[in-house]
Coordinates of C-alpha atoms in Angstrom, one line a residue:
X1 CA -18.5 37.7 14.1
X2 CA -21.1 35.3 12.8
X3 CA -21.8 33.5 10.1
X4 CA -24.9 35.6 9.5
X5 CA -23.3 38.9 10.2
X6 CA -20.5 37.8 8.4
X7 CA -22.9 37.2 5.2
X8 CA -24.5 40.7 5.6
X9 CA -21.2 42.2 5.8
X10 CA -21.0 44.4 3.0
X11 CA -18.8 43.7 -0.1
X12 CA -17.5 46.8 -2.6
X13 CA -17.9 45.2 -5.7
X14 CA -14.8 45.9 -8.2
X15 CA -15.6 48.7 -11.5
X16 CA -18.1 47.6 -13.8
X17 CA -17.6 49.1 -17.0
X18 CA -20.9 48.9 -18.7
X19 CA -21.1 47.8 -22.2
X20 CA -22.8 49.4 -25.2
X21 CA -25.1 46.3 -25.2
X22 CA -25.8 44.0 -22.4
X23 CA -25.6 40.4 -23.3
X24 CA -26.2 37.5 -21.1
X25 CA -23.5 35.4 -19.4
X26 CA -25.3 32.8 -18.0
X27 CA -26.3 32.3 -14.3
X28 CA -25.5 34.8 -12.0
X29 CA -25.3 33.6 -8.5
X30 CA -28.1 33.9 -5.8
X31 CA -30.8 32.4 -4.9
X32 CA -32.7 32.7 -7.7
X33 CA -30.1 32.5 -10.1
X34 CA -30.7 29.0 -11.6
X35 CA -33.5 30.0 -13.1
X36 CA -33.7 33.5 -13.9
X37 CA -33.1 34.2 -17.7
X38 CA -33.8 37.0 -20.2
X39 CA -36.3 35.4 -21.7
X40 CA -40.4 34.7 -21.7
X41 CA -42.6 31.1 -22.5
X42 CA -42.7 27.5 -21.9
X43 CA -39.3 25.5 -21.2
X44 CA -40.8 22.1 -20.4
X45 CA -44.4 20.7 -21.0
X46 CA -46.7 20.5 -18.3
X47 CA -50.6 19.7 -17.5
X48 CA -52.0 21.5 -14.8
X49 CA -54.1 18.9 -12.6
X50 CA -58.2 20.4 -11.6
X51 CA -60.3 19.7 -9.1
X52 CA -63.9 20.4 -8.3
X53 CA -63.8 23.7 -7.8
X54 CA -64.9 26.8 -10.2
X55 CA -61.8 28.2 -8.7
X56 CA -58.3 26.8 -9.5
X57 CA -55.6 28.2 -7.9
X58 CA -51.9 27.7 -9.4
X59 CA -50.0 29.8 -6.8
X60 CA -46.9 29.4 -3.7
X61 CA -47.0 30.9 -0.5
X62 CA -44.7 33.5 -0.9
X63 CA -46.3 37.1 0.1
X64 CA -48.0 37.6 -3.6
X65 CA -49.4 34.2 -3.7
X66 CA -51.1 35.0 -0.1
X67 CA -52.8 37.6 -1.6
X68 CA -55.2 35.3 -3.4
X69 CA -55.1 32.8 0.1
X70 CA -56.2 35.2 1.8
X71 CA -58.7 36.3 0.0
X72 CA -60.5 33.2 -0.6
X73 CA -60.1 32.3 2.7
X74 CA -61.7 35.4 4.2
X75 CA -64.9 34.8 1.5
X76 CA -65.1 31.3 2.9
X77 CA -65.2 32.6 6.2
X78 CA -68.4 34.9 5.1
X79 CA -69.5 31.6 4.6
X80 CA -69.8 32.3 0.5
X81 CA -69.4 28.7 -0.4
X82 CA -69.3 30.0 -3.9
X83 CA -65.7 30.9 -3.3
X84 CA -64.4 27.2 -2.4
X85 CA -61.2 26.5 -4.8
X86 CA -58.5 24.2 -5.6
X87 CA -54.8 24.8 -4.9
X88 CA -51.9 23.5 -6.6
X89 CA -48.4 24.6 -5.2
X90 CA -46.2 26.0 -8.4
X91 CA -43.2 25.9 -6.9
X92 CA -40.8 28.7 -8.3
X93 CA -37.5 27.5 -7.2
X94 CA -37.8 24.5 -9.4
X95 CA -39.0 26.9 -12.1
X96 CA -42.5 25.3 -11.9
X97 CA -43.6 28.4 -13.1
X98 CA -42.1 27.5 -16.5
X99 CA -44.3 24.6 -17.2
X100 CA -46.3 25.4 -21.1
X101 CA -49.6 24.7 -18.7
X102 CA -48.8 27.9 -16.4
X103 CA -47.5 29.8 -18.8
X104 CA -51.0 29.3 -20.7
X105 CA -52.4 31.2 -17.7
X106 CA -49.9 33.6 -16.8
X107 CA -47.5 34.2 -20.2
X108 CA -45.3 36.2 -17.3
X109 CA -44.8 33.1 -15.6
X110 CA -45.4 34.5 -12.3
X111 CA -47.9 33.4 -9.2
X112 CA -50.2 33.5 -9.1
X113 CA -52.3 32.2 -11.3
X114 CA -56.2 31.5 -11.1
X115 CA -58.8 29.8 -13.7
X116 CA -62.1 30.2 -13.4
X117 CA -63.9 27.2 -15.0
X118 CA -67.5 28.9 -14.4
X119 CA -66.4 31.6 -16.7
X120 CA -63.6 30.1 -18.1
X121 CA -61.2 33.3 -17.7
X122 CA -57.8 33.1 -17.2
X123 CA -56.4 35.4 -14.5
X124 CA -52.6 36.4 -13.4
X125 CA -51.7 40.0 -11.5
X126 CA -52.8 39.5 -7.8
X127 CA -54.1 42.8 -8.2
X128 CA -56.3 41.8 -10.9
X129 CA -57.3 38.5 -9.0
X130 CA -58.1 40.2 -5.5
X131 CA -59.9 42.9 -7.9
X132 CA -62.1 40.2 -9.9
X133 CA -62.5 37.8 -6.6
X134 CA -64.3 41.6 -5.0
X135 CA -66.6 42.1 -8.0
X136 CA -67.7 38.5 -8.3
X137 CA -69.0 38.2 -4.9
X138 CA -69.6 42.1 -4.4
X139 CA -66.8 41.7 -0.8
X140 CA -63.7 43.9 0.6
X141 CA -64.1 46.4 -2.1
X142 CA -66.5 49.9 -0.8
X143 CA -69.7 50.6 -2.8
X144 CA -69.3 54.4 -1.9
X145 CA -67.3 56.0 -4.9
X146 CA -65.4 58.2 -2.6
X147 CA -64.7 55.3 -0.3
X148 CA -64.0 52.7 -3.3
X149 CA -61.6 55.2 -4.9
X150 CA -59.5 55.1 -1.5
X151 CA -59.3 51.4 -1.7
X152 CA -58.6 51.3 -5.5
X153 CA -55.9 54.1 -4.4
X154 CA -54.3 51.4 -1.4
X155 CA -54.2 48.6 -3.7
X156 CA -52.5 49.8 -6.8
X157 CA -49.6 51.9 -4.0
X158 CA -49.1 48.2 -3.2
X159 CA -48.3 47.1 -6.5
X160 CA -46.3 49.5 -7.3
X161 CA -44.2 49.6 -4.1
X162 CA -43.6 46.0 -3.0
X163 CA -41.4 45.8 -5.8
X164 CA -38.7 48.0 -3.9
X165 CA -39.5 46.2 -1.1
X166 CA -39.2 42.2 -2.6
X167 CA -37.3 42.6 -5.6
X168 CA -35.3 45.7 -4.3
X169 CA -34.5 45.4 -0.6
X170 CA -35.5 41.9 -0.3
X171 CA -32.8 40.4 -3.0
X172 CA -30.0 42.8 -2.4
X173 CA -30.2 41.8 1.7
X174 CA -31.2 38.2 1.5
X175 CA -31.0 36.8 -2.0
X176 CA -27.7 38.4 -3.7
X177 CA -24.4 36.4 -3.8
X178 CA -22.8 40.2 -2.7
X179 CA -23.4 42.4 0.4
X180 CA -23.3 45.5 -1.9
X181 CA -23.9 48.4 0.9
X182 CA -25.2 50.7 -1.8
X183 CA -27.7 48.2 -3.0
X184 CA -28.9 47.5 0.7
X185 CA -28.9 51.0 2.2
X186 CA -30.8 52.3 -1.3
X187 CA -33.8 50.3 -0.4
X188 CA -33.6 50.2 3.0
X189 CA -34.3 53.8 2.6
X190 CA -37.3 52.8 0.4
X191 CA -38.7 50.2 2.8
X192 CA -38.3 52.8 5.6
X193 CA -40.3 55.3 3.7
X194 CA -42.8 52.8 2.7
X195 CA -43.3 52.3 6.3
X196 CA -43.7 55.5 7.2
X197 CA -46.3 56.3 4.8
X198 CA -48.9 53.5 6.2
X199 CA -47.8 54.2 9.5
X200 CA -49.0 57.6 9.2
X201 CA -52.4 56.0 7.3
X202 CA -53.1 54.2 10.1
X203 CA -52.7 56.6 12.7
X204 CA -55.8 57.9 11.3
X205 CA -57.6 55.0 10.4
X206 CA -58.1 51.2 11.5
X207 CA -57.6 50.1 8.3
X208 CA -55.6 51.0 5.1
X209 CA -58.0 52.7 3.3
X210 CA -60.0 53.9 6.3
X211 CA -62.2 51.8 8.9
X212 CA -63.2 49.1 6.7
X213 CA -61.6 45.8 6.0
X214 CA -60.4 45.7 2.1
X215 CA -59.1 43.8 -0.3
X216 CA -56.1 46.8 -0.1
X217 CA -55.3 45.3 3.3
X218 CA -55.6 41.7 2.0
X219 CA -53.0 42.8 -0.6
X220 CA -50.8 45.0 2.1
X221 CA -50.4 42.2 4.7
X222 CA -48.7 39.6 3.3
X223 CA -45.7 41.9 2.6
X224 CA -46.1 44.9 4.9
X225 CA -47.6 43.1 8.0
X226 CA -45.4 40.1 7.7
X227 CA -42.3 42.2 7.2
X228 CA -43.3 44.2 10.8
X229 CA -44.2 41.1 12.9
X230 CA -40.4 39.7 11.9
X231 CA -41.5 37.2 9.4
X232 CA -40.0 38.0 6.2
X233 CA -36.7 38.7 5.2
X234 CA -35.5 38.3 9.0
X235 CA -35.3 42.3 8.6
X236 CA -37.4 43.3 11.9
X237 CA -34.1 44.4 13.8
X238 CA -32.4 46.0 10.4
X239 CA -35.2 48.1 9.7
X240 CA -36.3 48.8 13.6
X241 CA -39.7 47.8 12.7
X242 CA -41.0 48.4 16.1
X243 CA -41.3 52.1 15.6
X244 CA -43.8 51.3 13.4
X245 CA -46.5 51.5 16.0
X246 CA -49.5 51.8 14.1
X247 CA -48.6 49.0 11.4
X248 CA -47.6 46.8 14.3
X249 CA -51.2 47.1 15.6
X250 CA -53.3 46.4 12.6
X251 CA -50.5 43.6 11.4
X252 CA -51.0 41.3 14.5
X253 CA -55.0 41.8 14.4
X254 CA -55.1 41.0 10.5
X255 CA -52.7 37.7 12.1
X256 CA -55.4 37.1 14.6
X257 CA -57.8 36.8 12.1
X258 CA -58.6 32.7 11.0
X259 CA -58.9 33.7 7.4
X260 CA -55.1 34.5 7.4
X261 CA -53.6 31.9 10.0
X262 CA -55.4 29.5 7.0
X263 CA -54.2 31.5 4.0
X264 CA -50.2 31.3 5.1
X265 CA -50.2 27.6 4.8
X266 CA -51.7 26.9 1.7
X267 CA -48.8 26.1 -1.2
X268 CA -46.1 26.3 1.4
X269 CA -43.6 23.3 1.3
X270 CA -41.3 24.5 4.0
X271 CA -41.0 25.3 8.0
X272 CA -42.7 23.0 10.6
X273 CA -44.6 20.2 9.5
X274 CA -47.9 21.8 11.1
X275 CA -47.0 24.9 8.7
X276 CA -47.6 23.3 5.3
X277 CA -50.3 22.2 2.8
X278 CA -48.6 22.4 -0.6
X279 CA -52.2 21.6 -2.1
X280 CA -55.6 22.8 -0.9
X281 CA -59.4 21.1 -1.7
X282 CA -61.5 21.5 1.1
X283 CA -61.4 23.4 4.1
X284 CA -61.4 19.8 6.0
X285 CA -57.9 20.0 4.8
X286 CA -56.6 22.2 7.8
X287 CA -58.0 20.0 10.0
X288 CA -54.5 18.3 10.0
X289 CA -53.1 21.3 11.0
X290 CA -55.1 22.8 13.9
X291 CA -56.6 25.0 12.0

């Protein structure tokens, strides 16, 4: 057996006899578990840089902070000029996100996190960014009622199910110190169903909320598309994304499209050297990268 499949190999975890009230013990193991704590607001002080931008963009490339990539990428590729930004990479696993100036924008000490300087608004919830980013330069989001509803529909299914996939499939099969089989198979099941449900939307239409390109597919692909083209998690063979047919066809054309080869490398600081560009200013700055 492998290392790897001997790390996925799941681990019955002993009786936990839960208490009347839960108190903290301190770090729990995991990935994430240096910085994870019960508790909100600023641990260290912190000045977020600017640049010349209206936009500023405080965000990582994980599949949340692609969102907003994404989105500004395929407005600059409309050639709205308007929609040029700034990117600084927060990055989480140093608890970046902790710093009192991002925790001015985003008291949830999350990414993303935008400022607009124009307006001066503060902006966290990729939702709420892809949402204002859509009405400020009237893009991605349907003027028919009928047809704006279905997109309005799409994007907030994404918010609330990407949590059982990140949070619940993703940290129980990559992230936990434990292989708990209950834990994995639970949200596996999820995932699968997920799955299922845009594979079945898509059969009928080219995109998620029918045959226009929306921000609902700008939020979708970073975490749905990704997962199905064997990007994230390393899951593609656990969850026999292939079946997927339909996602696996409008994941590789979203891929395909230069707004979204650009948005994957902004605020990333890991892989191959021709993958990363921790901080964006101009789109001159992919020039570096091929792109």
């Amino acid at each position: 057996m492998s290392d790897l499949e001997q790390s996925r190999k799941p681990v019955l975890q002993a009786h936990y006899d839960v208490p009347k009230v839960w108190t903290w013990e301190g770090e729990a193991g995991g990935q994430f578990g240096g910085i994870n704590r019960p508790d909100a607001g600023a641990r260290h002080e912190q000045i977020l840089e600017q640049g010349e931008h209206r936009f500023q963009l405080y965000s990582m490339a994980t599949p949340n902070g692609v969102k907003v990539t994404l989105m500004f990428e395929e407005l600059l590729e409309l050639g709205i000029q308007q929609a040029d930004y700034d990117a600084y990479l927060i990055d989480i696993m140093e608890g970046e996100q902790f710093g009192s100036g991002f925790v001015e924008l985003n008291p949830n000490s999350k990414i993303p996190a935008l400022y607009d300087k124009t307006e001066n608004i503060r902006l966290f919830e990729s939702g709420s960014i892809l949402l204002y980013l859509a009405e400020q330069f009237d893009q991605f989001l349907a003027k028919d009622v009928a047809e704006k509803a279905q997109v309005m529909n799409w994007l907030f299914w994404q918010m609330g199910s990407a949590p059982f996939l990140g949070g619940g499939f993703g940290h129980f099969y990559s992230y936990a110190p434990e292989k708990i089989k209950y834990a994995i198979d639970r949200y596996a099941m999820e995932t699968k169903r997920q799955l299922d449900v845009l594979n079945q939307q898509l059969e009928k239409n080219e995109f998620v909320a029918g045959a226009e390109y929306s921000i609902a597919d700008i939020a979708l692909w970073p975490w749905y598309g990704v997962l199905v083209l064997g990007e994230l998690y390393s899951a593609a063979e656990f969850l026999n994304v292939q079946q997927y047919q339909h996602v696996q066809r409008w994941a590789k054309n979203i891929a395909k499209r230069p707004a979204a080869r650009r948005a994957r490398v902004v605020n990333r600081s890991w892989g191959e050297n021709n993958e990363q560009l921790p901080e964006r200013h101009s789109r001159t700055d992919f020039n570096k990268l091929g792109l």
